[in-house]
XYZ file of C-alpha atoms in Angstrom:
457
model
C 63.196 274.400 124.108
C 61.974 272.345 121.561
C 62.043 275.247 119.168
C 65.718 275.416 119.803
C 66.508 271.657 119.139
C 64.779 272.176 115.874
C 66.951 275.487 115.025
C 70.158 273.516 115.684
C 68.771 270.533 113.534
C 67.818 272.370 110.856
C 70.995 274.190 110.812
C 73.284 271.310 110.892
C 70.979 270.068 108.228
C 71.724 272.954 106.135
C 75.605 272.734 106.556
C 76.094 269.409 105.790
C 73.484 269.521 102.616
C 75.292 272.464 101.005
C 78.700 270.587 101.760
C 78.100 267.516 100.076
C 75.398 269.337 97.409
C 78.190 271.711 96.683
C 80.165 268.846 94.990
C 77.470 268.147 92.331
C 79.074 271.018 90.730
C 82.386 271.085 88.765
C 85.084 273.533 90.788
C 88.376 274.207 89.564
C 89.570 270.510 88.849
C 87.353 268.794 91.229
C 83.742 267.212 90.415
C 81.954 264.679 92.835
C 85.192 265.041 95.003
C 87.153 263.602 92.221
C 90.254 265.316 90.040
C 89.235 265.813 86.688
C 90.637 267.407 83.558
C 89.093 270.030 81.921
C 87.720 267.769 78.864
C 86.014 265.934 81.437
C 83.672 268.770 82.348
C 81.461 268.152 79.507
C 81.172 264.446 79.815
C 77.904 263.256 78.870
C 78.190 260.586 81.389
C 79.183 262.618 84.580
C 76.137 265.191 83.402
C 73.823 262.322 83.869
C 75.329 261.418 87.087
C 75.051 265.012 88.033
C 71.319 264.933 87.735
C 70.633 261.728 89.361
C 72.529 262.498 92.164
C 70.144 265.819 92.660
C 67.143 263.540 92.622
C 68.492 261.576 95.314
C 69.331 264.675 97.663
C 66.159 265.961 97.050
C 64.224 262.705 97.914
C 66.471 262.144 100.984
C 66.068 265.744 102.252
C 62.761 265.376 102.069
C 62.138 262.449 104.139
C 64.851 263.788 106.896
C 62.867 266.802 107.258
C 59.570 265.165 107.816
C 61.282 262.820 110.342
C 62.230 266.197 112.164
C 58.601 267.366 112.635
C 57.661 265.085 115.741
C 60.146 267.005 117.503
C 57.390 269.610 117.763
C 55.121 267.315 119.666
C 57.735 266.839 122.296
C 56.737 269.711 124.467
C 56.140 267.634 127.745
C 59.678 266.354 128.255
C 62.925 268.377 127.502
C 65.009 264.706 127.769
C 62.880 262.884 125.075
C 63.163 266.119 122.539
C 67.173 266.163 123.318
C 67.735 262.353 122.575
C 65.090 262.702 119.296
C 67.142 265.194 118.208
C 70.823 263.714 118.844
C 68.809 260.554 116.647
C 67.799 262.159 114.110
C 71.276 264.196 113.677
C 73.008 260.860 113.575
C 70.959 259.182 111.239
C 70.664 262.569 109.094
C 74.379 263.019 108.756
C 74.995 259.366 107.556
C 71.788 259.425 105.104
C 72.985 262.620 103.706
C 76.269 261.210 102.872
C 74.632 258.161 100.827
C 74.174 260.107 97.811
C 77.349 261.670 97.726
C 79.389 258.446 98.203
C 77.124 257.082 95.010
C 78.264 259.773 93.133
C 81.890 259.885 94.619
C 82.087 256.150 93.734
C 80.477 256.194 90.011
C 82.925 259.287 89.196
C 86.063 257.750 90.061
C 84.830 254.436 87.873
C 84.134 257.267 84.941
C 87.761 258.397 85.641
C 89.386 255.340 85.856
C 87.831 253.664 82.534
C 88.496 256.907 80.710
C 92.219 257.052 81.724
C 91.530 260.755 82.835
C 94.688 262.055 85.184
C 95.221 265.981 86.034
C 98.797 267.437 86.639
C 101.397 265.566 89.014
C 100.682 262.028 90.863
C 101.705 261.463 94.408
C 103.227 264.742 95.236
C 104.193 266.203 98.470
C 105.581 269.491 97.690
C 106.643 272.674 100.134
C 108.787 275.288 99.196
C 111.563 276.155 101.237
C 111.065 279.645 101.200
C 107.644 278.958 102.466
C 108.685 276.783 105.247
C 110.967 279.436 106.492
C 108.522 282.327 106.466
C 105.500 280.197 108.002
C 106.147 281.584 111.342
C 105.900 285.209 110.335
C 102.325 284.509 108.919
C 100.230 284.238 111.743
C 99.141 286.730 114.515
C 100.918 286.088 117.625
C 99.570 283.357 119.879
C 99.744 285.753 123.304
C 96.715 287.204 121.983
C 94.727 284.532 123.662
C 95.138 285.737 126.773
C 92.652 288.338 126.298
C 89.649 285.936 125.659
C 91.325 283.989 128.716
C 90.562 286.556 131.127
C 87.280 286.843 129.869
C 86.192 283.283 130.202
C 87.716 283.637 133.571
C 84.799 286.285 134.676
C 82.118 283.666 135.229
C 84.447 282.524 138.141
C 84.182 286.016 139.653
C 80.554 286.537 139.091
C 79.725 283.413 140.536
C 81.955 283.246 143.471
C 83.178 280.110 145.268
C 79.549 278.822 145.916
C 78.204 279.125 142.290
C 78.614 275.403 140.802
C 77.163 276.270 137.496
C 79.307 279.546 136.900
C 82.247 277.231 137.647
C 81.130 275.285 134.922
C 80.626 278.015 132.803
C 83.875 279.340 133.133
C 85.557 276.189 133.048
C 83.972 275.084 129.578
C 84.871 278.646 128.147
C 88.690 278.535 129.233
C 88.588 274.921 127.543
C 87.242 276.073 124.324
C 89.998 279.020 124.386
C 92.732 276.326 124.535
C 91.077 274.242 122.043
C 90.822 277.374 119.647
C 94.593 277.728 120.627
C 95.684 274.028 119.743
C 93.627 274.398 116.439
C 95.644 278.003 116.252
C 98.757 275.969 116.582
C 98.063 273.401 114.149
C 97.438 275.574 111.050
C 100.322 277.354 112.273
C 102.255 273.848 111.907
C 100.407 273.016 108.530
C 102.698 272.864 105.551
C 102.105 276.144 102.977
C 100.146 275.012 100.225
C 101.554 275.276 96.613
C 98.860 277.288 94.632
C 101.096 278.239 91.761
C 104.798 277.492 90.055
C 105.402 281.052 90.952
C 107.205 280.929 94.251
C 106.923 284.625 95.152
C 102.981 284.297 94.841
C 102.866 281.420 96.894
C 104.951 283.314 99.527
C 102.162 286.303 99.268
C 99.426 283.910 99.112
C 100.040 281.699 102.071
C 101.090 284.369 104.229
C 97.632 286.229 103.837
C 95.544 283.271 104.071
C 97.192 282.038 107.260
C 96.658 285.227 109.004
C 93.155 285.421 108.034
C 92.797 281.656 109.494
C 94.509 282.966 112.801
C 92.328 286.215 112.902
C 89.357 283.612 112.894
C 90.402 281.434 115.431
C 91.211 284.295 117.832
C 87.824 285.760 117.132
C 85.806 282.653 117.558
C 87.714 282.005 121.259
C 86.709 285.772 122.593
C 83.289 285.286 120.898
C 82.590 282.255 123.107
C 84.317 283.738 126.014
C 81.740 286.618 126.003
C 78.630 284.393 125.641
C 80.072 282.492 128.470
C 80.054 285.754 130.537
C 76.568 286.651 129.215
C 75.341 283.268 130.474
C 77.006 283.506 133.850
C 75.324 286.921 134.317
C 72.068 285.794 133.222
C 72.023 282.739 135.431
C 73.052 285.044 138.595
C 70.282 287.366 137.627
C 67.613 285.367 136.717
C 65.833 282.013 137.856
C 66.825 280.371 134.422
C 67.447 281.716 131.218
C 64.816 282.242 129.048
C 64.014 281.329 125.592
C 65.083 284.210 124.142
C 68.395 283.653 125.892
C 69.097 280.371 124.745
C 68.129 281.100 121.159
C 70.532 284.216 121.176
C 73.042 281.695 122.799
C 72.035 279.434 120.270
C 73.008 282.157 117.306
C 75.812 283.351 118.641
C 77.342 279.872 119.054
C 76.506 278.260 116.031
C 75.520 281.004 113.289
C 78.191 283.915 113.704
C 81.079 280.497 113.916
C 79.532 279.477 110.696
C 79.568 283.031 109.017
C 83.073 284.011 110.064
C 84.430 280.843 108.737
C 82.209 281.070 105.671
C 83.484 284.396 105.432
C 87.263 283.634 105.416
C 86.679 280.762 102.882
C 85.383 282.940 100.595
C 88.419 285.552 101.058
C 90.816 282.826 100.790
C 89.036 281.291 97.288
C 88.756 284.717 96.006
C 92.718 285.222 96.985
C 93.908 282.320 95.557
C 92.082 282.475 92.080
C 93.003 286.421 92.123
C 96.735 286.007 92.867
C 97.196 282.721 91.378
C 95.845 283.961 88.208
C 98.720 286.743 88.170
C 101.380 284.278 87.903
C 103.317 283.793 84.485
C 103.303 279.835 84.972
C 100.314 277.564 85.343
C 98.181 276.821 88.476
C 100.179 274.136 90.340
C 97.754 271.015 90.385
C 98.403 267.346 91.802
C 96.052 264.303 91.204
C 95.842 262.555 94.491
C 92.470 260.891 94.685
C 94.257 258.267 96.369
C 94.786 259.783 99.418
C 91.010 260.710 99.878
C 89.229 257.894 101.285
C 85.638 258.499 99.847
C 86.570 262.149 98.796
C 86.124 263.133 102.410
C 88.779 261.628 104.740
C 92.869 262.185 104.276
C 95.336 259.366 104.844
C 98.674 260.086 103.240
C 101.740 258.787 105.261
C 103.936 260.176 103.069
C 102.859 263.653 103.990
C 103.865 264.530 107.829
C 101.411 267.392 107.729
C 99.156 266.729 110.597
C 96.319 269.022 109.407
C 95.602 269.660 105.601
C 92.963 271.766 103.492
C 89.711 270.095 103.161
C 88.794 268.534 99.647
C 85.052 268.997 100.181
C 83.660 271.944 102.317
C 85.925 274.558 104.253
C 88.719 274.415 106.597
C 91.167 271.796 107.554
C 90.746 268.024 108.202
C 93.069 265.784 109.927
C 95.596 263.619 107.977
C 94.507 259.746 109.113
C 98.137 258.481 107.785
C 100.107 260.228 110.642
C 100.169 258.379 114.123
C 98.653 261.465 115.813
C 96.176 261.825 113.023
C 95.037 258.413 113.400
C 94.937 258.603 117.261
C 92.812 261.577 117.006
C 90.276 260.245 114.422
C 89.802 257.107 115.886
C 89.168 258.944 119.347
C 86.469 261.077 117.920
C 84.253 257.760 117.942
C 84.973 257.237 121.505
C 84.599 260.460 122.847
C 81.347 261.894 120.897
C 79.081 258.966 121.964
C 80.360 259.031 125.520
C 79.500 262.685 125.791
C 76.113 262.387 123.833
C 75.167 259.437 125.524
C 76.016 260.695 128.832
C 74.064 264.098 128.400
C 70.957 262.058 127.158
C 71.155 259.700 130.332
C 71.267 262.754 132.687
C 68.426 264.810 131.203
C 66.356 261.507 131.379
C 67.132 260.811 135.036
C 66.764 264.494 135.464
C 62.862 264.119 134.339
C 61.825 260.410 135.057
C 63.607 259.924 138.838
C 61.767 260.846 141.565
C 62.876 262.031 144.611
C 62.582 259.684 147.836
C 61.769 261.462 150.878
C 62.367 258.614 153.898
C 61.682 259.733 157.618
C 63.555 257.029 159.690
C 64.497 256.409 163.293
C 65.715 258.933 165.819
C 64.258 261.344 163.230
C 66.668 261.169 160.698
C 65.675 262.680 157.051
C 67.092 261.394 154.088
C 65.921 262.823 150.650
C 67.693 260.274 147.538
C 67.964 261.462 144.317
C 70.884 260.431 141.566
C 73.850 263.180 142.351
C 72.110 264.927 144.928
C 71.304 262.718 147.746
C 70.878 264.684 151.422
C 70.179 263.755 154.669
C 69.687 265.489 157.882
C 68.220 265.296 161.644
C 64.612 266.791 162.260
C 66.077 268.043 165.430
C 67.767 270.244 163.842
C 64.935 271.684 161.966
C 64.101 275.677 163.361
C 60.913 275.829 160.927
C 58.586 273.233 159.101
C 56.144 275.007 156.805
C 53.874 274.368 154.010
C 53.729 277.127 150.995
C 52.091 277.635 147.924
C 54.643 279.497 146.131
C 58.296 279.797 146.155
C 60.529 282.989 146.136
C 62.583 283.602 142.852
C 65.375 280.986 142.852
C 68.810 280.634 141.038
C 70.479 277.411 140.259
C 74.089 277.277 141.503
C 74.713 273.752 140.630
C 71.705 271.306 139.679
C 68.657 270.549 137.675
C 66.495 272.674 136.401
C 64.024 272.010 133.492
C 60.284 272.639 132.391
C 58.980 270.066 135.218
C 61.232 269.684 137.892
C 64.075 271.977 140.153
C 66.576 269.526 142.128
C 69.843 270.435 143.538
C 71.675 273.519 144.615
C 69.792 276.905 144.541
C 69.824 279.947 145.804
C 66.486 281.645 146.760
C 65.484 285.490 147.199
C 64.448 285.233 150.886
C 65.678 281.861 151.914
C 69.333 281.850 150.642
C 71.237 278.467 150.317
C 68.774 275.872 149.433
C 68.599 272.174 148.594
C 65.344 272.135 146.207
C 63.432 268.418 145.114
C 60.596 269.708 143.424
C 57.811 269.696 141.006
C 57.800 273.020 139.674
C 54.089 273.243 138.912
C 52.878 270.947 141.461
C 52.516 272.975 144.521
C 52.324 272.976 147.830
C 55.948 272.488 148.866
C 57.408 271.699 152.296
C 59.869 274.117 153.397
C 62.492 273.204 156.402
C 64.494 275.724 157.637
C 67.845 274.323 159.118
C 70.850 276.257 160.852
C 72.856 276.606 157.537
C 70.540 275.783 154.721
C 66.872 275.362 153.827
C 65.443 272.273 152.309
C 62.405 272.348 149.979
C 60.563 268.939 149.110
C 57.058 268.380 147.007
C 56.035 265.302 145.465
C 53.936 265.520 142.309
C 50.718 264.748 144.044
C 49.755 267.505 146.326
C 47.816 265.401 148.531
C 50.918 263.298 149.328
C 53.001 266.300 150.175
C 50.194 267.397 152.141
C 50.314 263.949 154.074
C 54.585 263.845 154.489
C 54.022 267.428 155.739
C 51.446 266.081 158.248
C 54.033 263.093 159.504
C 57.206 265.584 159.848
C 54.630 267.942 162.187
C 53.553 264.898 164.293
C 57.108 264.369 164.836
């Protein structure tokens, strides 16, 4: 599992580094995320800033990669590896932003000092013809029925009693809904004016939006297929092995990134080819004042919710609109809640101990966060001590390297409540009329003592 965290960390690191470092090279009229005229591209002061920024990126990258190495030694507890990866990821995203921000602010000062301005200022321009044709540029949203139907398959595979597969299916359908929302947001985005030639604008916008709309549909299908594969693996095995987790990580991380890069490359190529065919010049505006630190778009004069990114690929939110501002602020609440909540659950899974108590009237209670259970010992049909358990499949619970706690299905037992340390046999098996209960402690001698107490009752 640590290898999986390491892989995900390196992937995110590479994406962010390439996104920011790519701005160290002039691209069209942009350099360091600042609009600059052609004559500025040979400026000595900007060239020195480029060299300095490259050294900063290299130094910060070395320290960040060294800081990731301790993850390889956190092999005993998945929860610690998860928390370390999340903390490292947050620090990494902040640190890699520093060299870019320094370069961006310095380039902006140089631009102001030299009085450099590019094209028109403060322009929000949309051709009427483009606006009328934008609905014809994208594929039909009804195509999202296909990934929705695929995403519903885990519900069928698991049946009514399989909690994990219900969660997988719900997440798959939620992701399809998210992709549909992004798809619709792209459709409402104002067409971009690439050239003074209106006919070329129409042609380019139609092709660009069709490419992006196909991408969001493809990602929705890919996600649903991945969900079905995971549900099938959980149905057939005790727990997905490392190969399945790594393959899943590749599917949900590398392939979407590759798809986005491919579409972005096609869009950039078309922009250069088609806009270059126009008789007039390419349409350029100097809108630096609307790009906070070169990355966040804030333009109250533009009603578009989403706009093409200035840095990186895809689109970003216009925080100048009421909806965009609400979405932007909610991200700072939603993401920490999800990450902290997930981290707390993994810590509880590995560091909480199921408490077994035999009370009056032979009432047995097992206490563990989210999975408390109690029963009367008089209802037990059989109590035995075993050194090995049948093959198990989790339906709703916690399954990590050290413990298996929650609701499971065992091959010869069927529906089972498990409270076990996986590598510390023996196990106490209690057969009740409709369910089995399996329990042990980390200390085998303590498990045997509890078993003896149960037999005495």
